[in-house]
Amino acid sequence: MRLQQSEWPRPQVLTLEVRDWDGSSNNFKRHMRVANLFLINGCTRQTVATLYDPELLMTTADGMLIRGTEVQILDKRTHEFVQMWLCRPTIYNGAPLKPFDTSIPAFGQP
């Protein structure tokens, strides 16, 4: 389900990490790529979201769209959802980023 722009969650300042995960150390029993979003607070790092087998769909001057599979346990059953993240660079001096240009066809509303 594609969310309307009014339904997009509020932006968060997080750290994106994409890494390879060896099949001998995961339940999937295969090598895979994983993208994690972390909230870093001092010396602690909290995982906010994880995508498995992420793929870079599009990049623009001020953002990139990543798609992958999110896994959740609901009612004691494992569910897989295709999820897309819009990731944008931050400005370290605290100035807000200009609104994202949703007129780009990949991001536009149907």
mmCIF file with all atom_site columns, C-alpha atoms in Angstrom, residues 5 8-9 11 60-64 86-89 91 95-104 107:
data_model
loop_
_atom_site.group_PDB
_atom_site.id
_atom_site.type_symbol
_atom_site.label_atom_id
_atom_site.label_alt_id
_atom_site.label_comp_id
_atom_site.label_asym_id
_atom_site.label_entity_id
_atom_site.label_seq_id
_atom_site.pdbx_PDB_ins_code
_atom_site.Cartn_x
_atom_site.Cartn_y
_atom_site.Cartn_z
_atom_site.occupancy
_atom_site.B_iso_or_equiv
_atom_site.pdbx_formal_charge
_atom_site.auth_seq_id
_atom_site.auth_comp_id
_atom_site.auth_asym_id
_atom_site.auth_atom_id
_atom_site.pdbx_PDB_model_num
ATOM 1  C CA . GLN A 1 5   ? 2.092  12.209 1.397  1.00 0.00 ? 5   GLN A CA 1
ATOM 2  C CA . TRP A 1 8   ? 4.086  9.852  5.687  1.00 0.00 ? 8   TRP A CA 1
ATOM 3  C CA . PRO A 1 9   ? 5.612  9.543  9.158  1.00 0.00 ? 9   PRO A CA 1
ATOM 4  C CA . PRO A 1 11  ? 11.060 12.704 9.585  1.00 0.00 ? 11  PRO A CA 1
ATOM 5  C CA . THR A 1 60  ? 18.330 12.442 -6.303 1.00 0.00 ? 60  THR A CA 1
ATOM 6  C CA . ALA A 1 61  ? 20.386 15.416 -5.190 1.00 0.00 ? 61  ALA A CA 1
ATOM 7  C CA . ASP A 1 62  ? 18.661 15.428 -1.802 1.00 0.00 ? 62  ASP A CA 1
ATOM 8  C CA . GLY A 1 63  ? 17.529 11.870 -1.130 1.00 0.00 ? 63  GLY A CA 1
ATOM 9  C CA . MET A 1 64  ? 17.475 8.187  -1.981 1.00 0.00 ? 64  MET A CA 1
ATOM 10 C CA . LEU A 1 86  ? 13.114 7.752  1.807  1.00 0.00 ? 86  LEU A CA 1
ATOM 11 C CA . CYS A 1 87  ? 16.530 8.646  3.242  1.00 0.00 ? 87  CYS A CA 1
ATOM 12 C CA . ARG A 1 88  ? 17.911 12.167 3.092  1.00 0.00 ? 88  ARG A CA 1
ATOM 13 C CA . PRO A 1 89  ? 21.185 13.675 4.271  1.00 0.00 ? 89  PRO A CA 1
ATOM 14 C CA . ILE A 1 91  ? 22.565 19.376 7.723  1.00 0.00 ? 91  ILE A CA 1
ATOM 15 C CA . ALA A 1 95  ? 19.058 24.104 9.598  1.00 0.00 ? 95  ALA A CA 1
ATOM 16 C CA . PRO A 1 96  ? 16.003 22.197 8.323  1.00 0.00 ? 96  PRO A CA 1
ATOM 17 C CA . LEU A 1 97  ? 16.136 20.574 4.911  1.00 0.00 ? 97  LEU A CA 1
ATOM 18 C CA . LYS A 1 98  ? 13.870 22.064 2.290  1.00 0.00 ? 98  LYS A CA 1
ATOM 19 C CA . PRO A 1 99  ? 10.737 19.965 1.634  1.00 0.00 ? 99  PRO A CA 1
ATOM 20 C CA . PHE A 1 100 ? 11.377 16.930 -0.549 1.00 0.00 ? 100 PHE A CA 1
ATOM 21 C CA . ASP A 1 101 ? 10.432 17.369 -4.217 1.00 0.00 ? 101 ASP A CA 1
ATOM 22 C CA . THR A 1 102 ? 7.628  14.813 -4.658 1.00 0.00 ? 102 THR A CA 1
ATOM 23 C CA . SER A 1 103 ? 7.111  15.819 -8.284 1.00 0.00 ? 103 SER A CA 1
ATOM 24 C CA . ILE A 1 104 ? 9.760  13.240 -9.226 1.00 0.00 ? 104 ILE A CA 1
ATOM 25 C CA . PHE A 1 107 ? 7.817  9.617  -5.522 1.00 0.00 ? 107 PHE A CA 1
#
